[in-house]
Coordinates of N, CA and C in Angstrom, one line a residue:
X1 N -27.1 3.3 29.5 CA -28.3 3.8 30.3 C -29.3 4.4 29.4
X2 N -30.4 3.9 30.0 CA -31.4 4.7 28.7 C -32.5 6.4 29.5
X3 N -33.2 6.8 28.4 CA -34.5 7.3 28.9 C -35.7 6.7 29.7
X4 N -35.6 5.5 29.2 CA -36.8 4.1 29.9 C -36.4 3.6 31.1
X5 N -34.9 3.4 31.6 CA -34.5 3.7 32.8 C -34.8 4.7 34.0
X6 N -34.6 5.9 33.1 CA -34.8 6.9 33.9 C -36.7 7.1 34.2
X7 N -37.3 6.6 33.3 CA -38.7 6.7 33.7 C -39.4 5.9 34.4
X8 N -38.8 4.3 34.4 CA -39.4 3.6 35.2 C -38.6 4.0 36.7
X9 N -37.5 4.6 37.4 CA -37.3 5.5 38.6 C -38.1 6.2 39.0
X10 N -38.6 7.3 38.1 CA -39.5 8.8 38.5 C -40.6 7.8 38.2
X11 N -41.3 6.7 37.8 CA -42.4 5.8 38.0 C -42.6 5.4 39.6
X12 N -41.6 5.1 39.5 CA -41.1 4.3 41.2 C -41.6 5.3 42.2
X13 N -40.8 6.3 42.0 CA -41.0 7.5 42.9 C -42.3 8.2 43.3
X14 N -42.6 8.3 41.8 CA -44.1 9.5 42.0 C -45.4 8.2 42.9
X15 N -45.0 6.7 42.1 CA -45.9 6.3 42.8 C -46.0 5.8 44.0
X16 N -44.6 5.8 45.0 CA -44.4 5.6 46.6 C -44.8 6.9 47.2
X17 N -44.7 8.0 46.4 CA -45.2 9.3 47.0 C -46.9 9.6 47.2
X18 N -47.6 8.4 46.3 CA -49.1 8.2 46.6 C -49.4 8.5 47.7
X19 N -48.6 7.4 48.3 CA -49.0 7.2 49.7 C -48.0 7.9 51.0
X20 N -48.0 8.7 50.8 CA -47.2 9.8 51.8 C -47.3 11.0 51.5
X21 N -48.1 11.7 52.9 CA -48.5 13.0 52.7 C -47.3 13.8 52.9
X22 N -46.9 14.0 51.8 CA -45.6 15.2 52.0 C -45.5 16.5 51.4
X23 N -45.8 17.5 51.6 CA -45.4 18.6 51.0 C -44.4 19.0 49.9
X24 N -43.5 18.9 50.3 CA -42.1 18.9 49.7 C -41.9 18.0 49.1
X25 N -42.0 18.5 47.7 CA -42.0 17.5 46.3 C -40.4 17.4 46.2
X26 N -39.2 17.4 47.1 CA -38.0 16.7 47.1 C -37.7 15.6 47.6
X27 N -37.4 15.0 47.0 CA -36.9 13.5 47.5 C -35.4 13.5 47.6
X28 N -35.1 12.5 48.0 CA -33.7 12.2 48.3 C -32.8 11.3 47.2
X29 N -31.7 11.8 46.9 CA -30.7 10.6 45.9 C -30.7 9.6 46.6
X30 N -31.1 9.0 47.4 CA -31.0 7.8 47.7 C -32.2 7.2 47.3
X31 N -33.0 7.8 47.2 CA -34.4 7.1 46.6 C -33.9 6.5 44.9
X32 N -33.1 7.9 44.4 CA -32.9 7.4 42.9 C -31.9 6.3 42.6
X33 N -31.2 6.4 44.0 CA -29.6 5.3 43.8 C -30.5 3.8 43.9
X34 N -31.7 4.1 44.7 CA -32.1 2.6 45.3 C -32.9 2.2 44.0
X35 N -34.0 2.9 43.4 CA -34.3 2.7 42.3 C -33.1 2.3 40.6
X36 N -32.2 3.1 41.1 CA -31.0 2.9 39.8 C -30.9 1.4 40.1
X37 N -30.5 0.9 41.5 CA -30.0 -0.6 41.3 C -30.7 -1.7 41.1
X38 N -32.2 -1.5 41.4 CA -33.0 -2.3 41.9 C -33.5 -2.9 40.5
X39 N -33.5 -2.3 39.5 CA -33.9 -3.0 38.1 C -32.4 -3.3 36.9
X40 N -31.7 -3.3 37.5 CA -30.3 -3.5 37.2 C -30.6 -4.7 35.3
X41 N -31.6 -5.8 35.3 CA -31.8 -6.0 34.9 C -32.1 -5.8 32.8
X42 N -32.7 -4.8 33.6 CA -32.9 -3.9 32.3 C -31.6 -3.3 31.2
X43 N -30.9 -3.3 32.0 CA -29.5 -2.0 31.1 C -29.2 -2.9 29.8
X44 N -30.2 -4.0 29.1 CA -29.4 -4.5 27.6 C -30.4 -3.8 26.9
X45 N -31.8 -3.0 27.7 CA -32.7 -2.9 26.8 C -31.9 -1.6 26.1
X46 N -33.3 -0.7 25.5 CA -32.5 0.7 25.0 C -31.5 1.4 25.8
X47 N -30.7 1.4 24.6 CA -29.4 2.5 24.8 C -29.2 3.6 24.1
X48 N -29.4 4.7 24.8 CA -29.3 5.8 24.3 C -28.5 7.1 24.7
X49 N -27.3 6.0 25.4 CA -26.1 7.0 25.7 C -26.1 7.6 26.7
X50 N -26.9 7.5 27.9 CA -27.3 8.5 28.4 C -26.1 7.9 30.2
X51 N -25.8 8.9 30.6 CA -24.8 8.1 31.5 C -25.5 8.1 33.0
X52 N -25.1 7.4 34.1 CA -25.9 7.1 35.4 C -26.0 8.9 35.9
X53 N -25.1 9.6 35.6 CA -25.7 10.9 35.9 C -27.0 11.5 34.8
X54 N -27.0 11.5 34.0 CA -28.0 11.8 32.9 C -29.1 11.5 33.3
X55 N -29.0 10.3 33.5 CA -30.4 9.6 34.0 C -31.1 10.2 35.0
X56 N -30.2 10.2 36.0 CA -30.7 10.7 37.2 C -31.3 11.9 37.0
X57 N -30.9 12.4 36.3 CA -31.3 14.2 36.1 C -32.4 14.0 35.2
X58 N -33.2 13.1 34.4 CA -33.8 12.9 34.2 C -35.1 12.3 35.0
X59 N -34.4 11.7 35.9 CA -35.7 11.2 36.3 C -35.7 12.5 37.7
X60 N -34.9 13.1 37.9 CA -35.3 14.3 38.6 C -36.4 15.0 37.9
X61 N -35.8 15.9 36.6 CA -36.9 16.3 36.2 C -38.5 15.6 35.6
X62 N -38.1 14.5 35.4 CA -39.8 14.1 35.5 C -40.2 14.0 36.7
X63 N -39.7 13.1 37.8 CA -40.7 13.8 39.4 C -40.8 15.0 39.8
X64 N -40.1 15.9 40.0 CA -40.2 17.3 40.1 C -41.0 17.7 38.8
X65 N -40.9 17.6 38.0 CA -41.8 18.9 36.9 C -43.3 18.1 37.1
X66 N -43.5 17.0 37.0 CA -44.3 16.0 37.1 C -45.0 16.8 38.5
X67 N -44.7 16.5 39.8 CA -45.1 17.2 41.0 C -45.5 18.2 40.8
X68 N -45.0 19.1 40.3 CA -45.1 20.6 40.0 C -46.7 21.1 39.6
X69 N -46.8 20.2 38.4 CA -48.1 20.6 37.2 C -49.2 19.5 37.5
X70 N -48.5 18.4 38.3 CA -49.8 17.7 39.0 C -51.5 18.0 38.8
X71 N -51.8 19.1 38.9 CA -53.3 19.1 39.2 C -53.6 19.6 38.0
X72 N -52.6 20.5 37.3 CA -53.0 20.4 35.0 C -52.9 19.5 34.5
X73 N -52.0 18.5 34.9 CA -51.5 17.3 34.0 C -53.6 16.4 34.8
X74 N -54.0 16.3 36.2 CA -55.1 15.6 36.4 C -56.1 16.3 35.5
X75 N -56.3 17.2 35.4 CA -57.2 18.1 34.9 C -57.9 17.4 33.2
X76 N -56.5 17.2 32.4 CA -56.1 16.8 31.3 C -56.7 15.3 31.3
X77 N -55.9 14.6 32.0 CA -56.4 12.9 32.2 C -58.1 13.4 32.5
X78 N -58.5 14.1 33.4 CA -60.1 13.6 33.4 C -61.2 14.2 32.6
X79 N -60.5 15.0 31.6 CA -61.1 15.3 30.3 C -61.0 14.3 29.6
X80 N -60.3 13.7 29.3 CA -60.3 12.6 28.4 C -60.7 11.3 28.8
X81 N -61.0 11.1 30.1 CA -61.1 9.8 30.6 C -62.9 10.1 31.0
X82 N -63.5 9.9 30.4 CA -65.0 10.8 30.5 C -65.7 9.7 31.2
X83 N -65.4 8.3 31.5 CA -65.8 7.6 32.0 C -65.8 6.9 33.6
X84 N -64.5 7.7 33.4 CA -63.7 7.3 34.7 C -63.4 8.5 35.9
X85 N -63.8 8.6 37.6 CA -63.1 9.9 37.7 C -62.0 9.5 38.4
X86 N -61.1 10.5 38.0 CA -59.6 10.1 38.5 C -59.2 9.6 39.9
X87 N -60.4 9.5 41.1 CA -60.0 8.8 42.0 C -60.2 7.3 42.1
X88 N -60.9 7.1 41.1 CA -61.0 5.2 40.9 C -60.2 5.0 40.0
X89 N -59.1 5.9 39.3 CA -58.3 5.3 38.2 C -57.1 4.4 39.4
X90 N -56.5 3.7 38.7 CA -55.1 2.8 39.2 C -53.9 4.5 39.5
X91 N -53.0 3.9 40.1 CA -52.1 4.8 40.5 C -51.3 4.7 39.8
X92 N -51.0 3.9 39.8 CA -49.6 3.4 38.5 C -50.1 3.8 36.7
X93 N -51.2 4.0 36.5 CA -51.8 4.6 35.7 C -51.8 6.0 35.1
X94 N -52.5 6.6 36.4 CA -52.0 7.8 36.8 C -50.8 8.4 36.8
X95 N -49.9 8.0 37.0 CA -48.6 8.6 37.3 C -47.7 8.1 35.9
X96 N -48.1 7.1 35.2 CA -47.6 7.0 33.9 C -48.1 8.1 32.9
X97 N -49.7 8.0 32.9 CA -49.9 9.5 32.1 C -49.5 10.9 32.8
X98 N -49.0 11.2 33.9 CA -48.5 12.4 34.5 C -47.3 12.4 33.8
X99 N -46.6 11.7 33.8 CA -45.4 11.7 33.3 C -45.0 12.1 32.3
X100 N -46.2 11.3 30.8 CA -46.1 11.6 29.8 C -46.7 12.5 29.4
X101 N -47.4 13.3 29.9 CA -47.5 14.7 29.6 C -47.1 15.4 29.9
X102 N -45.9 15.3 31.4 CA -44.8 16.2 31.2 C -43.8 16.4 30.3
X103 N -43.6 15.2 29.7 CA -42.7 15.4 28.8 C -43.0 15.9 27.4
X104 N -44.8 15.9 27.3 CA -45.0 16.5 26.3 C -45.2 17.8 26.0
X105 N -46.0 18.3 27.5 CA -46.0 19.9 27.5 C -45.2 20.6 27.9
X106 N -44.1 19.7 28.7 CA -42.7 20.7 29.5 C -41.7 20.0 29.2
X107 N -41.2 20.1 28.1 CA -40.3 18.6 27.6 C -38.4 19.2 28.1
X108 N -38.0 18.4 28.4 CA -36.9 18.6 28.7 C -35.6 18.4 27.6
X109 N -36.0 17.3 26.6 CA -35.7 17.6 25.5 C -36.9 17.3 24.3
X110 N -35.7 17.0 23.3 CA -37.0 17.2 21.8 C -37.2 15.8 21.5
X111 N -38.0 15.3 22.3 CA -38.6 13.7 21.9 C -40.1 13.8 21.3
X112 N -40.0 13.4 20.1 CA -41.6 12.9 19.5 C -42.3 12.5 20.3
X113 N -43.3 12.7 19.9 CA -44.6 12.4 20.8 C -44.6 11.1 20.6
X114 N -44.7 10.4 19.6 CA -44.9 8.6 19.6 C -44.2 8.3 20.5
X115 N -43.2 8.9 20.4 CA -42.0 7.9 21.3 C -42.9 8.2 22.9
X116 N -42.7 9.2 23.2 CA -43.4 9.6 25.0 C -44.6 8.4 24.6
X117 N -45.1 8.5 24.2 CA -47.0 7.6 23.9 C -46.4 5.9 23.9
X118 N -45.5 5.7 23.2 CA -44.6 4.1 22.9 C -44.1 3.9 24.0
X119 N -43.6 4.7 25.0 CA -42.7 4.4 26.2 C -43.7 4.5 27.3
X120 N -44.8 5.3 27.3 CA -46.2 5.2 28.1 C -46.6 3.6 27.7
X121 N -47.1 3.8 26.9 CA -47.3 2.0 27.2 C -46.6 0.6 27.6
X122 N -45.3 1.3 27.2 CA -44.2 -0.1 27.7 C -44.5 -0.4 28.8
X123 N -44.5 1.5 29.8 CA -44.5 1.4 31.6 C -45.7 0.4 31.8
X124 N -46.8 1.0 31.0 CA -48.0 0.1 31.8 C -48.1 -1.4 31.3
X125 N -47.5 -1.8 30.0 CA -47.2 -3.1 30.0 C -46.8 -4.2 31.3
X126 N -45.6 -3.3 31.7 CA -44.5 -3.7 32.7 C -45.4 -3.6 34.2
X127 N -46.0 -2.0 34.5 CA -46.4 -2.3 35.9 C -47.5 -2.1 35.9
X128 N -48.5 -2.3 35.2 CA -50.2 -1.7 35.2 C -50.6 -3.1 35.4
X129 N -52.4 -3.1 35.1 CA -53.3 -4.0 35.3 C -53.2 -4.5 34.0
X130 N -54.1 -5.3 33.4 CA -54.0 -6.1 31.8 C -54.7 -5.2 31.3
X131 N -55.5 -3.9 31.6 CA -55.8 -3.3 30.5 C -55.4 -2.2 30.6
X132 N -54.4 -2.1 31.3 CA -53.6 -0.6 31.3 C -53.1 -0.1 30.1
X133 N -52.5 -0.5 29.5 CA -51.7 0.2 28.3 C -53.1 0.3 27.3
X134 N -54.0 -0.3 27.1 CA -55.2 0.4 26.3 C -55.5 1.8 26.8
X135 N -55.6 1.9 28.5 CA -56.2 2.5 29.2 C -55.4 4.0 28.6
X136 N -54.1 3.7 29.1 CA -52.8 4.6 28.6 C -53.1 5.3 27.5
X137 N -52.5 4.2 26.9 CA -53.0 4.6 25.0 C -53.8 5.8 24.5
X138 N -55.1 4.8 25.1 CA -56.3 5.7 24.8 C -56.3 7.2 25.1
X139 N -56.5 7.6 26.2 CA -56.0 8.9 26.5 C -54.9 10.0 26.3
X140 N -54.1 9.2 26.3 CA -52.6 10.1 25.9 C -53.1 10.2 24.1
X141 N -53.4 9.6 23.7 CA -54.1 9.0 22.6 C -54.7 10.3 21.9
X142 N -55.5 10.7 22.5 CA -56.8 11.4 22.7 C -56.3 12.7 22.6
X143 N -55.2 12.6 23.7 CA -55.1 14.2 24.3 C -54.1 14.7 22.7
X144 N -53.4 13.7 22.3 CA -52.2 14.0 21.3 C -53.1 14.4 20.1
X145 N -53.7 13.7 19.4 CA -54.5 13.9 18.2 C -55.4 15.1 18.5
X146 N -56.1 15.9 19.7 CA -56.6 17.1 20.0 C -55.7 18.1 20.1
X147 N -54.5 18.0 20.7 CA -53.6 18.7 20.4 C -52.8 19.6 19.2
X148 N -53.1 18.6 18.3 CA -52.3 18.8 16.7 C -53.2 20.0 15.9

């Protein structure tokens, strides 16, 4: 089981939650069980040891921490995205850089930044528009090298 696993889940999640006004940033394990099987495909990619519980607790804490800092983590994207305002950005966009700035400002473990920024693009490779992972890139991009 990997980390890339666990993020395309809390991907899944944060972005079905677009569209549902819910308060309560808990979801149910069944959301994560239906997500765990539904890309079943994936498990030759990266392996990094991580077991079907691990994961899960991973992708708990990216949707929950993710939920949580929501409106710092938007704040951040629309500083950098000077062109764009965050309600005409893609969702799937959105919620890929939410992600990876949780993991970079509330990290749950000690992952390099390339890697969060390398694994942000794979997502929008996989589920974004054709110029998403530039889009990605660029900003996470942005925020990393201001950061240092």
């Amino acid at each position: 089981m990997s980390r890339y696993k666990a993020r395309q889940q809390a991907l899944q999640i944060l972005f079905s939650r677009e569209f549902h006004e819910e308060n309560d940033i808990q979801y149910t394990e069944s959301e994560i069980l239906e997500t765990n099987t539904a890309d079943e495909q994936d498990a030759f990619e990266e392996n990094d040891d991580l077991t079907m519980q691990d994961e899960n607790v991973y992708c708990t804490y990216l949707v929950e921490t993710t939920r949580q800092h929501m409106a710092e983590f938007d704040e951040i994207i629309g500083h950098y995205s000077k062109k764009w305002d965050l309600s005409q950005m893609d969702r799937t966009d959105k919620n890929i850089m939410r992600m990876s700035l949780c993991e970079l400002l509330y990290p749950k473990e000690n992952i390099e930044e390339s890697i969060v920024l390398n694994e942000a693009v794979r997502l929008a490779k996989r589920y974004g528009g054709p110029a998403s992972s530039r889009f990605v890139n660029g900003i996470l991009g942005a925020y990393v090298k201001d950061k240092r």
